[in-house]
Short mmCIF file of C-alpha atoms in Angstrom, two decimals:
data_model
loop_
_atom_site.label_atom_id
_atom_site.label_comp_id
_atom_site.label_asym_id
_atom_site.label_seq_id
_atom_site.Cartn_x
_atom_site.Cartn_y
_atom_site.Cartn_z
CA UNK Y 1 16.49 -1.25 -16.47
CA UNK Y 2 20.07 -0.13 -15.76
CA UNK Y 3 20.99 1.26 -12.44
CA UNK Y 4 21.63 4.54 -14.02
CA UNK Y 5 18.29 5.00 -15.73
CA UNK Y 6 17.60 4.18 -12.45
CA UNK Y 7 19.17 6.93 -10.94
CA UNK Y 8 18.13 9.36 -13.59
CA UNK Y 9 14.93 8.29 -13.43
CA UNK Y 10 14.51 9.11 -9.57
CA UNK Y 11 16.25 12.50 -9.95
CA UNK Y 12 13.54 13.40 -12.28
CA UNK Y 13 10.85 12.63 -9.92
CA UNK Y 14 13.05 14.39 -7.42
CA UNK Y 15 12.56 17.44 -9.84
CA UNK Y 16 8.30 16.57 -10.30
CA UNK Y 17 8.07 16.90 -6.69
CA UNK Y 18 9.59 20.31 -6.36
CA UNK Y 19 7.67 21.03 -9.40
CA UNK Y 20 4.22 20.65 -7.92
CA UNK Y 21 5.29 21.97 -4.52
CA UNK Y 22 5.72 25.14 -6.03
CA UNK Y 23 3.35 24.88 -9.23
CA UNK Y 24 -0.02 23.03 -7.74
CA UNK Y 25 -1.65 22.96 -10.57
CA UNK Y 26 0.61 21.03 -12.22
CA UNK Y 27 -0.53 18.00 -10.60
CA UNK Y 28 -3.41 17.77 -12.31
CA UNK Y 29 -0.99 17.54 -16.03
CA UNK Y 30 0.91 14.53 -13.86
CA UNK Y 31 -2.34 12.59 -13.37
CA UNK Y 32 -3.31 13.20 -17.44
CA UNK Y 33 0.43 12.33 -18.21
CA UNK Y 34 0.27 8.88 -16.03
CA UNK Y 35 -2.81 7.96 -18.04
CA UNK Y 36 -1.82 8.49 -21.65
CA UNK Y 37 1.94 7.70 -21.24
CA UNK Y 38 1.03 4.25 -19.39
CA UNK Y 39 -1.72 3.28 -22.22
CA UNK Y 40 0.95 4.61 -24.70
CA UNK Y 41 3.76 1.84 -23.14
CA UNK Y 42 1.35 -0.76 -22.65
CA UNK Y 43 -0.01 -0.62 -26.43
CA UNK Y 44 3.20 -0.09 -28.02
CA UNK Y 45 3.97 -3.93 -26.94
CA UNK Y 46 0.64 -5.04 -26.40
CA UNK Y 47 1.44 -6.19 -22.82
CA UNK Y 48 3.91 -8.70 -24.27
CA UNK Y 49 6.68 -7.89 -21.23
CA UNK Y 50 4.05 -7.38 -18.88
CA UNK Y 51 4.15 -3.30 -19.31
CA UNK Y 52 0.10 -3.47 -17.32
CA UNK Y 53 2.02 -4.79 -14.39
CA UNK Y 54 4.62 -2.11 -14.66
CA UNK Y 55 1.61 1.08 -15.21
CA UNK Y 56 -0.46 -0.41 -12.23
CA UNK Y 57 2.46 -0.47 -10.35
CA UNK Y 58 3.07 3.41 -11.10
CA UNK Y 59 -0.55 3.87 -10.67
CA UNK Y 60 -0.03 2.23 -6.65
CA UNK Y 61 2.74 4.65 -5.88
CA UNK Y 62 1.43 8.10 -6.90
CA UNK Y 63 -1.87 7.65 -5.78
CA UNK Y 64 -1.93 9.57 -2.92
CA UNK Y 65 0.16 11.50 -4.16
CA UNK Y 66 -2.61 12.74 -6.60
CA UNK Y 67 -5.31 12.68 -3.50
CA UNK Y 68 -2.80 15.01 -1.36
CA UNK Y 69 -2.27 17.75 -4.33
CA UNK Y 70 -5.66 17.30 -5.76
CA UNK Y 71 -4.25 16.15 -8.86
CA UNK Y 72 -6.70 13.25 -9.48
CA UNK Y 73 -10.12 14.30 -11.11
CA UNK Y 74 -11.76 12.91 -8.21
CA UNK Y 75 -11.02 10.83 -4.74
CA UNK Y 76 -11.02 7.76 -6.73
CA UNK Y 77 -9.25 8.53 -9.63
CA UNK Y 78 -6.26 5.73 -9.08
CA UNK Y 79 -8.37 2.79 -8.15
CA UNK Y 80 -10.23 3.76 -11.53
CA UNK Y 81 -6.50 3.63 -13.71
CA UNK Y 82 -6.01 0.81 -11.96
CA UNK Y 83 -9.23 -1.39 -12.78
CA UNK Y 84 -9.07 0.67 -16.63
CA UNK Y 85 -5.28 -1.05 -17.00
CA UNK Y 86 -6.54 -3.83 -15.54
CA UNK Y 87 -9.28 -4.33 -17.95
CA UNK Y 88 -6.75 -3.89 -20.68
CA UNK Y 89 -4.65 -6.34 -19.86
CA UNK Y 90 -7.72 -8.55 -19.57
CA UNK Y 91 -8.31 -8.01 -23.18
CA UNK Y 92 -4.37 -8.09 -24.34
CA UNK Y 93 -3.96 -11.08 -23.04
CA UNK Y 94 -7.23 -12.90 -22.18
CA UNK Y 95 -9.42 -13.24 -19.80
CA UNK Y 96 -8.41 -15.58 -16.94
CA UNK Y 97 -10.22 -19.08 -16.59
CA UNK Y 98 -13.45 -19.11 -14.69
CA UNK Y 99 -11.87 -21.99 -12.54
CA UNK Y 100 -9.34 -19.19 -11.13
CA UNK Y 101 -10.34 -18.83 -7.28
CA UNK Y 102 -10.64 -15.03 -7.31
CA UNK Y 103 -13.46 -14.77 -9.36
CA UNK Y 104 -15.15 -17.22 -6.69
CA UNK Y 105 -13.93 -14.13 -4.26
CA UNK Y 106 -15.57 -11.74 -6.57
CA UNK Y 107 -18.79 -13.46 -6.51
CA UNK Y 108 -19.13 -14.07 -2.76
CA UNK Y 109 -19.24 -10.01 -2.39
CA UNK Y 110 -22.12 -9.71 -4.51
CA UNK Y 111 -25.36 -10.57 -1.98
CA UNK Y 112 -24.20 -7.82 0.45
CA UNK Y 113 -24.24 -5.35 -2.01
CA UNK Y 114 -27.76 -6.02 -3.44
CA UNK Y 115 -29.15 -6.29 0.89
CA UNK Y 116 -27.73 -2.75 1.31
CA UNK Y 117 -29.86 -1.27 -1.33
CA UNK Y 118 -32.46 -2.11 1.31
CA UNK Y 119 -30.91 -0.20 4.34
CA UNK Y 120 -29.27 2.51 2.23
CA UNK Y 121 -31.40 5.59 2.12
CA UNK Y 122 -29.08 8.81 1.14
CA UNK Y 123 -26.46 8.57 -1.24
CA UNK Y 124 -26.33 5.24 -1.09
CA UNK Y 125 -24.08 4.80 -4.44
CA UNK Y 126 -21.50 6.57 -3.04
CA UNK Y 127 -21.34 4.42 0.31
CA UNK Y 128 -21.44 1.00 -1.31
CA UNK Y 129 -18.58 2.43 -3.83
CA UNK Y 130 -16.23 3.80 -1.27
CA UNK Y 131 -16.54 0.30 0.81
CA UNK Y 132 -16.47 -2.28 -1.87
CA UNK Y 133 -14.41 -0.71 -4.42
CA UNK Y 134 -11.16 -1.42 -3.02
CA UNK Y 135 -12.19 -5.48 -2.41
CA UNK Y 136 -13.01 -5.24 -6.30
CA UNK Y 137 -9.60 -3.86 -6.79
CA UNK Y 138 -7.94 -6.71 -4.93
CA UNK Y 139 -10.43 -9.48 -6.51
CA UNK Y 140 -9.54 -8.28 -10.27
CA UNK Y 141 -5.69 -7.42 -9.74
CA UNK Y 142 -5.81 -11.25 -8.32
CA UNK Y 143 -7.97 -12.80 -11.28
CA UNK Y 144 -5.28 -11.23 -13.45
CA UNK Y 145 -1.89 -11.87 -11.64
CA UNK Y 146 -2.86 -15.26 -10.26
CA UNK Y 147 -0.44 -18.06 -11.42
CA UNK Y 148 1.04 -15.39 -13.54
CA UNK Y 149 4.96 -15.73 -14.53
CA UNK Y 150 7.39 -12.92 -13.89
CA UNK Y 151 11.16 -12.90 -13.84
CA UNK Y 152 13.04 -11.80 -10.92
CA UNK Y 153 14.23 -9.09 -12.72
CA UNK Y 154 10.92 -7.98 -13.52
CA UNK Y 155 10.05 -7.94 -9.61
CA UNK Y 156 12.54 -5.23 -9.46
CA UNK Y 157 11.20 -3.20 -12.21
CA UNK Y 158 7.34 -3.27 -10.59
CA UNK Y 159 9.30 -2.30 -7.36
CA UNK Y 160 10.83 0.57 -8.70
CA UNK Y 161 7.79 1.83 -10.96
CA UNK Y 162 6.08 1.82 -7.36
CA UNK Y 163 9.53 3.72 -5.61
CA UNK Y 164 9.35 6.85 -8.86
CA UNK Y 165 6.37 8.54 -7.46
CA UNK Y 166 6.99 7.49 -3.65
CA UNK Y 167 10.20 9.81 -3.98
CA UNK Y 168 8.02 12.48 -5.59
CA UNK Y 169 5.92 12.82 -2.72
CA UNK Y 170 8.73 12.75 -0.59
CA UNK Y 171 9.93 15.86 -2.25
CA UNK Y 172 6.97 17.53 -1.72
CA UNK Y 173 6.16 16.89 1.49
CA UNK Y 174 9.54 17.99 2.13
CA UNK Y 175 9.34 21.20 -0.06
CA UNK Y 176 5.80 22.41 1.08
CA UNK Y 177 5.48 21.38 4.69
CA UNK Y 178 9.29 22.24 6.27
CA UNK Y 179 10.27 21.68 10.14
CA UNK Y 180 7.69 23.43 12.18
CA UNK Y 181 7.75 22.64 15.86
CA UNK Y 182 4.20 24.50 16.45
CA UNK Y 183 2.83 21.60 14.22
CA UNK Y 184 3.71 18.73 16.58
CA UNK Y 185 1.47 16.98 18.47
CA UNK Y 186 2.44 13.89 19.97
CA UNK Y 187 -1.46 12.88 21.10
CA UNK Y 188 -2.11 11.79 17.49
CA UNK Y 189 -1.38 11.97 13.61
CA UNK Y 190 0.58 14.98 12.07
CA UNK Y 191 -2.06 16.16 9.64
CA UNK Y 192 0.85 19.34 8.54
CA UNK Y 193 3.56 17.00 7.72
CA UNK Y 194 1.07 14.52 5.91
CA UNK Y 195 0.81 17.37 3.49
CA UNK Y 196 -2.87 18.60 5.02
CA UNK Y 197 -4.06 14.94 4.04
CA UNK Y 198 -4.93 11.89 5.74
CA UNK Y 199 -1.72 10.74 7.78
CA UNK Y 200 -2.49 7.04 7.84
CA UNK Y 201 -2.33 7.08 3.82
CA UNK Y 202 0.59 8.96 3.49
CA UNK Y 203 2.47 6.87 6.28
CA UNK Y 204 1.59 3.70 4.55
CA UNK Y 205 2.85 4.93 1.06
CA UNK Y 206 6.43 6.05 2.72
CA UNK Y 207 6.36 2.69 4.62
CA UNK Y 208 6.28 0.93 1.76
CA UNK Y 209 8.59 3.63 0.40
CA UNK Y 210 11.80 3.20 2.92
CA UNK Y 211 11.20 -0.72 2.27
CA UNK Y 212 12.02 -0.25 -1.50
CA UNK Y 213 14.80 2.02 -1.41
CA UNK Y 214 16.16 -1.11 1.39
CA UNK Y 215 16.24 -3.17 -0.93
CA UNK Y 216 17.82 -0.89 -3.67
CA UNK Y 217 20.56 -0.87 -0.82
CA UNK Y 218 21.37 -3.78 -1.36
CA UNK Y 219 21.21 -4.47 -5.17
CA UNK Y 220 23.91 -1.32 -5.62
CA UNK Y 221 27.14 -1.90 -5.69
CA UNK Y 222 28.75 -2.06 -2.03
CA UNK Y 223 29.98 1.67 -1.07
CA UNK Y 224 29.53 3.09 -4.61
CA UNK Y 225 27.71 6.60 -5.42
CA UNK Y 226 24.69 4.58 -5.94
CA UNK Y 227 24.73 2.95 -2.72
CA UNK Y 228 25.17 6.16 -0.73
CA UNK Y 229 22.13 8.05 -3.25
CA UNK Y 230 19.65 5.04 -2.00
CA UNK Y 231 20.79 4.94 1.53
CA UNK Y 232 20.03 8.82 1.66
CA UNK Y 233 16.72 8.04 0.04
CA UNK Y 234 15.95 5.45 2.49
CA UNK Y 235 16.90 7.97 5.57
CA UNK Y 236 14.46 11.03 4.07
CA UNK Y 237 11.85 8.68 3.31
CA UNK Y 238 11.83 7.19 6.24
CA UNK Y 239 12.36 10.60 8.44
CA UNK Y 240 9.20 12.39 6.51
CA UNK Y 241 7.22 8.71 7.85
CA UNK Y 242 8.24 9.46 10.90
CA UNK Y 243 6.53 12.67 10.91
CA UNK Y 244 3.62 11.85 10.32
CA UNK Y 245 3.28 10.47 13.57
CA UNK Y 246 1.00 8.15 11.71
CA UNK Y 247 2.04 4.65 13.41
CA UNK Y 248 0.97 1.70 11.28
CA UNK Y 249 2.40 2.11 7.80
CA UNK Y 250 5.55 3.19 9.52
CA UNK Y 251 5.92 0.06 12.01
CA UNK Y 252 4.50 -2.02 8.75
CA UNK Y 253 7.18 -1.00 6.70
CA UNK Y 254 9.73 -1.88 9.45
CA UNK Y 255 8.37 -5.18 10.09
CA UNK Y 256 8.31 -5.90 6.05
CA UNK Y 257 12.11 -5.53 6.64
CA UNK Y 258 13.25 -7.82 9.19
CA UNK Y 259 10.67 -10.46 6.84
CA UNK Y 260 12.88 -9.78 4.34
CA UNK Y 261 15.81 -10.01 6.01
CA UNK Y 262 14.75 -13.24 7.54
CA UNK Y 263 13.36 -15.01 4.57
CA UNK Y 264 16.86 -13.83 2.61
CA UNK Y 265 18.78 -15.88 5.35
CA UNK Y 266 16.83 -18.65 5.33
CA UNK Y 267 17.40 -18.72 1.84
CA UNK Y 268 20.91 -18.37 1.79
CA UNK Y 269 20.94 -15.89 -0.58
CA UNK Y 270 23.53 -12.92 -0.25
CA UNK Y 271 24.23 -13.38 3.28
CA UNK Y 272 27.23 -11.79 3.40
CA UNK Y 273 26.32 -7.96 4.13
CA UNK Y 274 26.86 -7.81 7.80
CA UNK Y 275 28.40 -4.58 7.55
CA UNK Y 276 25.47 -3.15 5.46
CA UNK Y 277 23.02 -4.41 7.80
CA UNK Y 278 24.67 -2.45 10.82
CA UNK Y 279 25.22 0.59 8.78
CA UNK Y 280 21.64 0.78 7.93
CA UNK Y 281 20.37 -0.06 11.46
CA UNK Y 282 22.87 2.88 12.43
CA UNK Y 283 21.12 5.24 10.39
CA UNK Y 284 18.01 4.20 10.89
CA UNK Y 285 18.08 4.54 14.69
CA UNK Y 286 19.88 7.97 14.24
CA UNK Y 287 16.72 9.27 11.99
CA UNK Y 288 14.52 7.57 15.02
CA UNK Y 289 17.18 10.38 17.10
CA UNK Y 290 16.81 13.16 15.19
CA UNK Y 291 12.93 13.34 14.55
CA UNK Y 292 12.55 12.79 18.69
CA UNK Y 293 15.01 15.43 19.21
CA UNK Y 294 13.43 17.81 17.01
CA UNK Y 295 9.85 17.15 18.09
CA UNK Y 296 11.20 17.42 22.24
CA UNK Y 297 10.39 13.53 22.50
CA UNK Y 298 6.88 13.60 20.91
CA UNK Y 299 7.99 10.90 18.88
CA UNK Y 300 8.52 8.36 21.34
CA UNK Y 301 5.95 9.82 23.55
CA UNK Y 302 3.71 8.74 20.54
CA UNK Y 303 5.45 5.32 19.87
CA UNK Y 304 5.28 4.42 23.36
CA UNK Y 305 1.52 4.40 23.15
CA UNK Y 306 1.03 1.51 21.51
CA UNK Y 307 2.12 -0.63 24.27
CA UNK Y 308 -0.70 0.97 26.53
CA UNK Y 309 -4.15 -0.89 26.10
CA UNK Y 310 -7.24 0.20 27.96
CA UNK Y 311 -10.05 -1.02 28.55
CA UNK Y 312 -12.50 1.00 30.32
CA UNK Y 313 -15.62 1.39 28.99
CA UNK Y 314 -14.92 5.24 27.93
CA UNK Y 315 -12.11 4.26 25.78
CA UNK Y 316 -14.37 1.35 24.52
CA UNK Y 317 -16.68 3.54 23.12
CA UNK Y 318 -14.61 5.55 20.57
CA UNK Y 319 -11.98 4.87 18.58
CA UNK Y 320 -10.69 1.87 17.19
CA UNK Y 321 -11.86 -0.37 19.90
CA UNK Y 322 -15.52 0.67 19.32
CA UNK Y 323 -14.94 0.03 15.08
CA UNK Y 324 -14.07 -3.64 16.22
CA UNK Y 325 -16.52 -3.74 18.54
CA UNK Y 326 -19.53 -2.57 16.45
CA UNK Y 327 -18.74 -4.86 13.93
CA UNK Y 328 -18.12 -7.81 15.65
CA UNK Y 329 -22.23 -7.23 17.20
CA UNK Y 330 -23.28 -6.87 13.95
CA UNK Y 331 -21.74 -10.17 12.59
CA UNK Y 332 -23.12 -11.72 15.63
CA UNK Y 333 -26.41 -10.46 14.77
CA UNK Y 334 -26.33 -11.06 11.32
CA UNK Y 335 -23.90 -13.71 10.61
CA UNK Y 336 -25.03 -15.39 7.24
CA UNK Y 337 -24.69 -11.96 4.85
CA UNK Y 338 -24.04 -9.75 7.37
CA UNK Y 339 -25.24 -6.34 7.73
CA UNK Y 340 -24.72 -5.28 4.45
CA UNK Y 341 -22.08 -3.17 2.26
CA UNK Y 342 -22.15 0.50 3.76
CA UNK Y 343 -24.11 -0.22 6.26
CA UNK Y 344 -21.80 -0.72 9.37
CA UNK Y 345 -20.74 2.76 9.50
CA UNK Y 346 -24.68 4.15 9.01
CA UNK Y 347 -25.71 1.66 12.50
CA UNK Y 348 -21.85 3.05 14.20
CA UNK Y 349 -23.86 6.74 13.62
CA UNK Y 350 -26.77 5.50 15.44
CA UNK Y 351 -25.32 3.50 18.43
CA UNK Y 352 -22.02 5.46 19.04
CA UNK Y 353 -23.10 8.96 17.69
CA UNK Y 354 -19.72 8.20 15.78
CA UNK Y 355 -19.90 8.59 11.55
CA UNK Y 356 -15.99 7.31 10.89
CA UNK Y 357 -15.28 4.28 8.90
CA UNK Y 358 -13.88 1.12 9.58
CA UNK Y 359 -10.19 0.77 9.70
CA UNK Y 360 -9.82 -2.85 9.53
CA UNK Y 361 -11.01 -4.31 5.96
CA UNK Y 362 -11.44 -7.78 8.22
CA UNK Y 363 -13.63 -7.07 10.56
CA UNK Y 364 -15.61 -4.78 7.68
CA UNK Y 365 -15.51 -8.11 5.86
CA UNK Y 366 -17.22 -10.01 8.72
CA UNK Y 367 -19.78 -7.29 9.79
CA UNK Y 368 -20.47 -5.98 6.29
CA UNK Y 369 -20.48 -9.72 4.69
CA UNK Y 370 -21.43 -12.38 7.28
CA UNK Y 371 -19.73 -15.90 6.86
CA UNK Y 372 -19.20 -14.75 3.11
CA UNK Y 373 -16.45 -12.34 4.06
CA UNK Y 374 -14.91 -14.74 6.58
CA UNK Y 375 -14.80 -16.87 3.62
CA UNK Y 376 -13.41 -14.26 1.13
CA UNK Y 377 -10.79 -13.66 4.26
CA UNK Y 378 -9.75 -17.41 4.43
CA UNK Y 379 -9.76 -17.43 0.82
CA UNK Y 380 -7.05 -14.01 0.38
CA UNK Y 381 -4.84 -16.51 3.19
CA UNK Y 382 -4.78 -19.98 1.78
CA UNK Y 383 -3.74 -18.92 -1.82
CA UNK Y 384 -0.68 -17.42 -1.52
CA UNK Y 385 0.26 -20.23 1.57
CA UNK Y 386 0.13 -22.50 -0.93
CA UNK Y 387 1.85 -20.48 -3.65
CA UNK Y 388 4.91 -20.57 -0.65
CA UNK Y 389 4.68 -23.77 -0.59
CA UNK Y 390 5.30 -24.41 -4.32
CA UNK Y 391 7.34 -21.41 -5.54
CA UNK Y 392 9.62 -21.17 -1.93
CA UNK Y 393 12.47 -19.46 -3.44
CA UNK Y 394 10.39 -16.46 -3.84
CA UNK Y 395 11.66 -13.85 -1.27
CA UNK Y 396 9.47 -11.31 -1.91
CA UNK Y 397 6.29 -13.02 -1.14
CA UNK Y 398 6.08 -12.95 2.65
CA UNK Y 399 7.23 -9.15 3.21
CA UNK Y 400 4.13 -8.37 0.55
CA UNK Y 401 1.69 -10.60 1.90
CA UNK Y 402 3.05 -9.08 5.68
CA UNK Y 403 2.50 -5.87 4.54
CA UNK Y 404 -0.48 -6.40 2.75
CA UNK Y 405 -1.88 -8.07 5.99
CA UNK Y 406 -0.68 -5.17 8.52
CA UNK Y 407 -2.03 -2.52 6.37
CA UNK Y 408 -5.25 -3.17 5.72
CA UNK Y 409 -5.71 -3.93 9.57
CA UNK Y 410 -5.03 -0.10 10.23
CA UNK Y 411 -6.43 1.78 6.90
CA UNK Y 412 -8.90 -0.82 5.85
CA UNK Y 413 -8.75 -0.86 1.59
CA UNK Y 414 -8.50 3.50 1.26
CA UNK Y 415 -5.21 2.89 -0.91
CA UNK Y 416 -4.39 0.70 -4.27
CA UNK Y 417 -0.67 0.24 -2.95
CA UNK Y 418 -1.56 -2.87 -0.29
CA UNK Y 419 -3.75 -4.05 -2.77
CA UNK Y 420 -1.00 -4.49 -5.76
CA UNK Y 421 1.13 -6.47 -3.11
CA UNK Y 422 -1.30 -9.04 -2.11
CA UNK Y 423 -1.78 -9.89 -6.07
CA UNK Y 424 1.74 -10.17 -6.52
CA UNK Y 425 1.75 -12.72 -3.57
CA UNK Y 426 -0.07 -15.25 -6.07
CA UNK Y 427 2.01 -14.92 -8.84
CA UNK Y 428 5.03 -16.96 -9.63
CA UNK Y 429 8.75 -15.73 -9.36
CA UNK Y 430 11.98 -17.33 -11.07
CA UNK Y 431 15.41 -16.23 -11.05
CA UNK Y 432 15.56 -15.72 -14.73
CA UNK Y 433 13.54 -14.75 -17.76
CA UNK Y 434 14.68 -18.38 -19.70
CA UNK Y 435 13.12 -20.28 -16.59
CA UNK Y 436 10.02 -17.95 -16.78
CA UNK Y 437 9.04 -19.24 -19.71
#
């Protein structure tokens, strides 16, 4: 894909985003169009360029998009594209061999599942699903991509199938939810600059969003139009994270960079930007400026927080520190299968008079799956170490497993995005397509 189809591409996603800001209802046409355009690219080469990769990909970046506007036909909606373009590519190209490691993952979720059928009284199809769904996701999207063969340059196109709709909801956000001082609230997430939605998603999303368009920095021509188009899309991205006031996706993203950075020099490749980098980090502390400015230092009011532990036993029982807590006591009580799937949150509403879910998808694993989710955990770790090892000149594999890692330590497995990175973490990367194959 050429840098101008590139370009052209993003403006019209610019455009979408106005579009449903001030049409709502079209949203719900964007999430029909995703589905029948993607199955329409995918069959029209039968997955021979890896086109699933590419619709998956899409899929990742506008779904929560779709959950802010309502677009999707229900919560759901993109982790059920993803696992239907998932299955497709299971039958386009074959199904993977039963000696691939991620179906052993797959399996060791099962016996939780089947105990909480026995705890479970009310809606209990709904609990299991919104808990266990997203591990499926991650446990298929591995099956397929693991030991799979892409192309550098094919990298870049999943990256910027992921950036299209991240610059959509930009746009919106930007559109429908302007400067509003009144809004601000520097005690906890912006819920009006998240679009009404949850702020953790949307911060996570534009995290990952300011990492691409990074990147896209860098692969533009020094100082040309294009350069200057993704350095402005890396500064509004990033500024509409900020406001959010939503903490980890934001400081995920961030770190994701200096990975990047880091595993670039290592690897001698391109080195020679040191005026870029200082540019950028100009910028990017002038946004930091701006948004603490405007919000009469709410920002770093906010940001300074997360230096500040405590421990008394009021702040131990709410919050985050009570999620860890409860399920560490019920892995200690139950350590073989755990507690089972659903069933942390239903014994949190009991003990802690507290209903919320888990926001860290390891500890869930632990509580929810006993030494079978420690072992699914050590099993998501060692595969892609040793895909490192073998396959080192891959520089996009530890800012995706980092940010896979960070994310779903702070919003558990809610969103696809994380989820797509960690698969492409097992996969195999080579310079060029005649080395590919």
């Amino acid at each position: 894909m050429s840098q101008r189809n590139q370009v052209y591409l993003i403006l019209l996603h610019i455009g979408l985003g106005i579009l449903i800001a001030k049409l709502p209802f079209f949203s719900k046409f964007y999430a029909i169009l995703i589905f029948f355009v993607g199955l329409f690219i995918v069959l029209k080469n039968k997955n021979r360029n890896n086109e699933i990769l590419y619709v998956i990909a899409y899929v990742a970046g506008s779904e929560v998009l779709l959950r802010t506007t309502n677009g999707g036909f229900f919560y759901e909606y993109g982790k059920y594209l993803m696992l239907f373009f998932t299955f497709l590519g299971f039958l386009l190209s074959g199904l993977p061999k039963i000696k691939n490691p991620y179906w052993f993952f797959l399996f060791l979720l099962l016996p939780s599942i089947f105990i909480s059928f026995h705890f479970l009284e009310n809606d209990y199809r709904r609990k299991i699903s919104f808990e266990i769904l997203g591990p499926i996701c991650l446990g298929l999207l591995s099956v397929y991509n693991y030991n799979k063969s892409l192309s550098l340059k094919e990298i870049k196109i999943i990256l910027s199938s992921i950036g299209f709709p991240l610059v959509t909801t930009c746009f919106y956000l930007i559109i429908n939810y302007t400067y509003n001082l009144d809004k601000v609230n520097m005690y906890g997430s912006n819920f009006y600059y998240s679009g009404n939605f949850a702020p953790n998603q949307i911060a996570t999303v534009l995290g990952f969003g300011f990492f691409i368009y990074f990147l896209k920095v860098f692969q533009a021509k020094k100082y040309s139009i294009v350069f200057y188009f993704y350095l402005l899309l890396f500064c509004l991205i990033f500024y509409r994270g900020l406001l959010t006031f939503s903490r980890g996706g934001i400081v995920t993203g961030i770190i994701a960079i200096f990975c990047f950075i880091l595993i670039l020099h290592l690897s001698k490749v391109n080195t020679s930007r040191v005026k870029e980098y200082i540019l950028i980090f100009i910028l990017f502390l002038s946004v930091i400026t701006i948004v603490d400015y405007q919000t009469k230092n709410s920002l770093s009011s906010r940001y300074t927080n997360i230096t500040k532990f405590d421990f008394s036993e009021k702040k131990l029982k709410k919050g985050r520190y009570m999620l860890v807590s409860s399920d560490v006591n019920n892995f200690i009580e139950n350590p073989v299968f755990g507690v089972g799937v659903g069933v942390g949150q239903e014994i949190r509403k009991a003990n802690y008079n507290n209903n919320i879910n888990t926001h860290s998808e390891v500890t869930r694993l632990v509580s929810e799956h006993g030494l079978l989710g420690l072992t699914c955990f050590f099993t998501l770790i060692i595969f892609p170490i040793i895909n490192f090892k073998h396959n080192i000149g891959n520089i996009y594999l530890i800012p995706f497993f980092v940010f896979w890692f960070l994310s779903i330590n702070h919003s558990a497995t809610r969103i696809i995005l994380p989820l797509f990175l960690y698969s492409l973490t097992v996969i195999k990367i080579y310079p060029n397509q005649e080395e590919r194959n």
